[in-house]
Amino acid sequence: MSETQLIFQLSHPGRSATSQAPKALSDDKLSAIPAHLRRKQKPALPEVSEMQVVRHYTNLSSKNFAIDKQFYPLGSCTMKYNPRGANRAAMLPGFLNRHPLAPESHSQGFLSCMFELQNFLKEVTGMKGVSLAPMAGAQGEFAGVAMIRAYHEARGDEARTEILIPEAAHGTNPATAVMCGYKVREVPVGKDGDVDLEALKEACGPQTAGLMMTNPSTCGVFERQIEAISKAVHEAGGLLYYDGANLNAILGKVRPGDMGFDVIHMNLHKTFATPHGGGGPGAGPVGVSERLLPYLPTPMAGQRDDGSYHWVDSDTLDTSIGHLSAFMGNAGVLLRAYFYARSLGREGMIRVGEFSTLAANYLLKRLEAVGCTAAYPDRRASHEFILTFAKEAKELGVTAMDIAKRLLDYNQHAPTTYFPLLVPECFLIEPTETESKEALDEFVDAMAAILEEARSEPDMVKEAPFTQPVRRLDDVKAARELDLTWTD
Amino acid sequence: MPYIPHTPDDVRAMLDAIGADSIEDLFDEIPAHLKAAGKLDALPEGLSEMDVTRLMNERAAMDAGAVSFIGAGAYQHHIPAAVWEIATRGEFYTAYTPYQAEASQGTLQVIYEFQTLMTRLTAMDVSNASVYDGASGLAEAVLMSLRANRKSKSRKVLVPAALNPRYTSATQAIVENQDVALETVPFCQEKGQTLVDSLKPHEGEDFAALVISQPNYFGSLEEVDALTDWAHANGMLVIAVVNPTAMALITPPGEWGAEGADIVVGEGQPLGVPLSSGGPYFGFMCCKQKYVRQMPGRIIGRTVDMEGKQGFTLTLQAREQHIRRSKATSNICTNQGLAMTAATIYTSLLGPDGLTNVAAHSHANTQALADKLTAIDGVERAFVAPTFHEVVLTLPKPADQVLVALAEKDVLGGVSLANDYGMANAILVNATEVHSEQDLQLFEQALKEVLA
Ligand SMILES: Cc1ncc(COP(=O)(O)O)c(C=O)c1O
């Protein structure tokens, strides 16, 4: 594929997509703006025709892998099919044109969807209250830990300065704890992928504000000691935070609320099939147990006795941790999740956990059979699992990164690599419930072929990919000779 | 089974390969008494696409039909059809964050172009790939200013009262956890501007930064040069909060005062993103080159591949949570990529003249609207400062009552300033290029009737 020029290189002075903007106004219409506040030079935006723009970005889009094109088994990211119907429904004019500050009289349709979505999420997670406000998983984590802090502060319990986090945790967990003003203490994970319970018990104390964990964990296994962990943290006076990135594995099967979690976030851009958009947007609603209800972020949707809907805001819930954005969250994402929840219904929710787990366990067994090494061979996979290529790296010099890049040549998106950090040379693989058996089998065939290549022509694998718009990129140069904007 | 492809034969074959008798067996590591069986009963039955669509059509239709003059941080603009037709192509819509650079050159180049567009609009050096929205972006900017301002030991930032109160409250909610305090600078009651005089009490005090909003919440244009120079003279960084449409007409923050603003954030929604009840929008964030290592969020760099060919990749990742964990500049991971993609397409389509015309028409329409409404008895402009595309009007009756009465006529007449500013009779109104002369007359007529 040829190099695509930048939009700026297509620019010609005086060209424009004239039908997209109103006509120029005479300067006297702008006389109310004092001259010294006026921009002196027009911004150097591209001057291009409408078709040039359409062609340019359409061509750029073709340089992406995407779920709509490829198997995309990124562990921890739940790259499942994003129903097109959800997109169309969220883009209905009544939803698209509704101003976030429109009065309740003109918001009943939208509010009803949000109110119902809150209730669905409560039901599937077993929590007592849900706020849809957080804009992504990490903001949900922030809301959750800020609520933990508000809870301790309301009780005058000021000595709690630490959040416990298993070492396998996602990077957003420790980063969030720090954003909420806490110190982070890492808890080791045992050889079987479960948390080291003794170490955890030792780490718990009067300084413990809470524990953040994912279950199934980022090791791709269900944390079997969850009840003992919950007991240890609660007895120390801490609260239990559930990172819901892996909710897909247990949707309809086990509920975080029943496992003893006090606060959770969900990633609707994972579990509820909203698209990831090449980096976002997401939505990271939070759910809480009884004792954290007063602190939920606002606004939320409420219902009056007469059936009408209203906003619950910080003026009525003055213990709330407040607003996390200017308005109510990523509404358009929430509408897509609402569509998904309505189309799955009760039975469909249960099937998500079942079939994502079936797919992962099948894929794991088949990959083991073609010579891949499981990181936790004695454990059931949850909806995802870890392979390690430590042996290949040592014996053949072919790393997880090399294999990941070679997969692209087989038209398979690479799994998550080098996460969690505690398993060397690892892949975290999450096939999701929406991939057919044939798609899984093709991935197995690709992996088998690459393992063979790693033995027969390791130098070739180390130079992959060969079929993409670019070969491997010079990341060192990118960081050393920063080029972050185009200069004409 | 919605979205699940497996036939009974597939399931059998897969279970055989696993060596399990049933799907339920795969959950045998979960303590039996924790299982959720029967606990989802309150969920409704699943519906077909046709049925959910019908239901959501009905809901959406309930909220449609009014003419709106609400701005207050989210603005109606014409969005070219091409913007979302391209942004929702599966290749953009269903891709993940571009971790595998070779298979994500489309998204990566879009971000690089976006970074360039934003720096050109704001006259700044560098931009990131977006944060959640303008308000949370300000919180990030405040935290960033504490890291970037090496001369200051303060954990305090000066924030104008004339800043969008939703930005102040979200920023407060986010930064207070790290013991960062926001101190309010009052605005001039006559002008509706933040005056250097009101900063004087803080002369010589240690603050990490001064926030300047252009325009401010009231739509007023601030005297940004004087404010910027005052902040710099007092050892503070300047955090600019700007409207991107206004940038086509108004001095960009990179050119404020002698040295320009240090960090710029804002709500990107006006650049091709629909109102959509408040999101997804995107926050943009730019800064001076020397602060780039303190910036949160993803940043894309241009580099070459092993054959010397141009390519794009995530760079300076040592700022981010997946590398630095508890020492990262922020916890942000997923951002607002698709809205950023739409904004890139929008800005390219409009170009310098198109965006200038949109800004000019928005300004002129708002002036025309204010002229019409202030011709009504008892309706006046609250402030004398020049405005961009929003104005505060005082009414002869309580704003909250008037807005309800207008809404009954399907005119959404702006937002009340009663709660946020104790200005019981004041409303903030906005018009843009989408409002026709007829729309303006409709508002005028409705307000006349309501006030009669
Ligand atoms: C385990 C885990 N936690 C948290 C997150 C953060 O979610 P988000 O990217 O939506 O902020 C992710 C997603 O990448 C994740 O995989």
GROMACS .gro file of N, CA and C in nm, chain A residues 93-112 304 308-311, chain B residues 58-68 70 277 403-413:
model
  147
   93PRO      N    1  -3.244   1.121   1.534
   93PRO     CA    2  -3.238   1.266   1.553
   93PRO      C    3  -3.281   1.313   1.693
   94GLY      N    4  -3.383   1.250   1.748
   94GLY     CA    5  -3.429   1.293   1.880
   94GLY      C    6  -3.321   1.279   1.986
   95PHE      N    7  -3.239   1.176   1.972
   95PHE     CA    8  -3.128   1.158   2.067
   95PHE      C    9  -3.009   1.248   2.031
   96LEU      N   10  -2.978   1.253   1.902
   96LEU     CA   11  -2.858   1.329   1.860
   96LEU      C   12  -2.871   1.478   1.888
   97ASN      N   13  -2.992   1.531   1.872
   97ASN     CA   14  -3.008   1.676   1.883
   97ASN      C   15  -3.048   1.722   2.022
   98ARG      N   16  -3.063   1.628   2.115
   98ARG     CA   17  -3.104   1.670   2.249
   98ARG      C   18  -2.987   1.737   2.320
   99HIS      N   19  -3.009   1.862   2.361
   99HIS     CA   20  -2.904   1.933   2.436
   99HIS      C   21  -2.895   1.875   2.577
  100PRO      N   22  -2.773   1.861   2.628
  100PRO     CA   23  -2.759   1.802   2.762
  100PRO      C   24  -2.832   1.879   2.871
  101LEU      N   25  -2.858   2.008   2.848
  101LEU     CA   26  -2.927   2.086   2.950
  101LEU      C   27  -3.073   2.111   2.913
  102ALA      N   28  -3.125   2.034   2.820
  102ALA     CA   29  -3.267   2.047   2.784
  102ALA      C   30  -3.351   2.019   2.908
  103PRO      N   31  -3.464   2.087   2.921
  103PRO     CA   32  -3.546   2.065   3.041
  103PRO      C   33  -3.603   1.924   3.045
  104GLU      N   34  -3.639   1.880   3.164
  104GLU     CA   35  -3.693   1.744   3.179
  104GLU      C   36  -3.816   1.722   3.093
  105SER      N   37  -3.893   1.828   3.070
  105SER     CA   38  -4.012   1.814   2.986
  105SER      C   39  -3.977   1.767   2.845
  106HIS      N   40  -3.855   1.796   2.801
  106HIS     CA   41  -3.811   1.757   2.667
  106HIS      C   42  -3.705   1.648   2.672
  107SER      N   43  -3.706   1.568   2.778
  107SER     CA   44  -3.600   1.468   2.797
  107SER      C   45  -3.655   1.335   2.844
  108GLN      N   46  -3.786   1.317   2.841
  108GLN     CA   47  -3.844   1.196   2.900
  108GLN      C   48  -3.801   1.069   2.825
  109GLY      N   49  -3.786   1.078   2.694
  109GLY     CA   50  -3.745   0.961   2.617
  109GLY      C   51  -3.605   0.918   2.655
  110PHE      N   52  -3.515   1.014   2.656
  110PHE     CA   53  -3.377   0.984   2.690
  110PHE      C   54  -3.365   0.936   2.834
  111LEU      N   55  -3.429   1.010   2.925
  111LEU     CA   56  -3.420   0.974   3.066
  111LEU      C   57  -3.475   0.834   3.093
  112SER      N   58  -3.580   0.797   3.020
  112SER     CA   59  -3.637   0.663   3.044
  112SER      C   60  -3.536   0.555   3.007
  304ARG      N   61  -4.022   0.949   3.930
  304ARG     CA   62  -4.120   0.995   4.029
  304ARG      C   63  -4.233   0.894   4.041
  308SER      N   64  -4.299   0.971   3.575
  308SER     CA   65  -4.213   1.058   3.496
  308SER      C   66  -4.069   1.049   3.549
  309TYR      N   67  -3.976   1.092   3.464
  309TYR     CA   68  -3.834   1.079   3.497
  309TYR      C   69  -3.773   1.215   3.527
  310HIS      N   70  -3.671   1.215   3.610
  310HIS     CA   71  -3.604   1.341   3.644
  310HIS      C   72  -3.458   1.315   3.671
  311TRP      N   73  -3.381   1.422   3.678
  311TRP     CA   74  -3.240   1.409   3.712
  311TRP      C   75  -3.222   1.412   3.863
  546GLU      N   76  -3.953   0.553   1.941
  546GLU     CA   77  -4.058   0.621   2.018
  546GLU      C   78  -3.997   0.711   2.124
  547ARG      N   79  -3.895   0.659   2.192
  547ARG     CA   80  -3.832   0.738   2.299
  547ARG      C   81  -3.765   0.862   2.240
  548ALA      N   82  -3.692   0.843   2.131
  548ALA     CA   83  -3.620   0.956   2.071
  548ALA      C   84  -3.718   1.063   2.024
  549ALA      N   85  -3.831   1.017   1.969
  549ALA     CA   86  -3.929   1.113   1.916
  549ALA      C   87  -3.987   1.199   2.028
  550MET      N   88  -3.994   1.144   2.150
  550MET     CA   89  -4.048   1.221   2.263
  550MET      C   90  -3.966   1.347   2.290
  551ASP      N   91  -3.837   1.340   2.260
  551ASP     CA   92  -3.748   1.451   2.296
  551ASP      C   93  -3.724   1.547   2.180
  552ALA      N   94  -3.783   1.518   2.064
  552ALA     CA   95  -3.753   1.598   1.946
  552ALA      C   96  -3.853   1.711   1.931
  553GLY      N   97  -3.822   1.804   1.843
  553GLY     CA   98  -3.925   1.900   1.800
  553GLY      C   99  -3.910   2.041   1.851
  554ALA      N  100  -3.830   2.066   1.953
  554ALA     CA  101  -3.818   2.203   2.003
  554ALA      C  102  -3.708   2.277   1.929
  555VAL      N  103  -3.716   2.411   1.930
  555VAL     CA  104  -3.606   2.493   1.880
  555VAL      C  105  -3.526   2.537   2.002
  556SER      N  106  -3.397   2.511   1.998
  556SER     CA  107  -3.316   2.533   2.118
  556SER      C  108  -3.218   2.648   2.103
  558ILE      N  109  -3.006   2.687   2.375
  558ILE     CA  110  -2.919   2.654   2.487
  558ILE      C  111  -2.777   2.634   2.434
  765SER      N  112  -2.699   1.475   2.410
  765SER     CA  113  -2.720   1.469   2.555
  765SER      C  114  -2.593   1.482   2.638
  891LEU      N  115  -3.837   3.018   3.150
  891LEU     CA  116  -3.787   2.906   3.069
  891LEU      C  117  -3.889   2.792   3.061
  892VAL      N  118  -3.958   2.766   3.171
  892VAL     CA  119  -4.061   2.662   3.168
  892VAL      C  120  -4.174   2.703   3.071
  893ALA      N  121  -4.213   2.829   3.080
  893ALA     CA  122  -4.322   2.876   2.993
  893ALA      C  123  -4.280   2.871   2.846
  894LEU      N  124  -4.154   2.905   2.820
  894LEU     CA  125  -4.104   2.896   2.682
  894LEU      C  126  -4.102   2.752   2.635
  895ALA      N  127  -4.058   2.663   2.723
  895ALA     CA  128  -4.049   2.521   2.685
  895ALA      C  129  -4.186   2.467   2.647
  896GLU      N  130  -4.289   2.519   2.714
  896GLU     CA  131  -4.425   2.475   2.678
  896GLU      C  132  -4.459   2.515   2.536
  897LYS      N  133  -4.391   2.614   2.485
  897LYS     CA  134  -4.410   2.656   2.345
  897LYS      C  135  -4.304   2.593   2.254
  898ASP      N  136  -4.234   2.492   2.307
  898ASP     CA  137  -4.127   2.426   2.231
  898ASP      C  138  -4.013   2.519   2.192
  899VAL      N  139  -3.989   2.618   2.276
  899VAL     CA  140  -3.870   2.701   2.261
  899VAL      C  141  -3.783   2.679   2.385
  900LEU      N  142  -3.665   2.626   2.364
  900LEU     CA  143  -3.574   2.606   2.477
  900LEU      C  144  -3.486   2.731   2.482
  901GLY      N  145  -3.522   2.820   2.575
  901GLY     CA  146  -3.470   2.956   2.571
  901GLY      C  147  -3.342   2.981   2.645
   0.00000   0.00000   0.00000
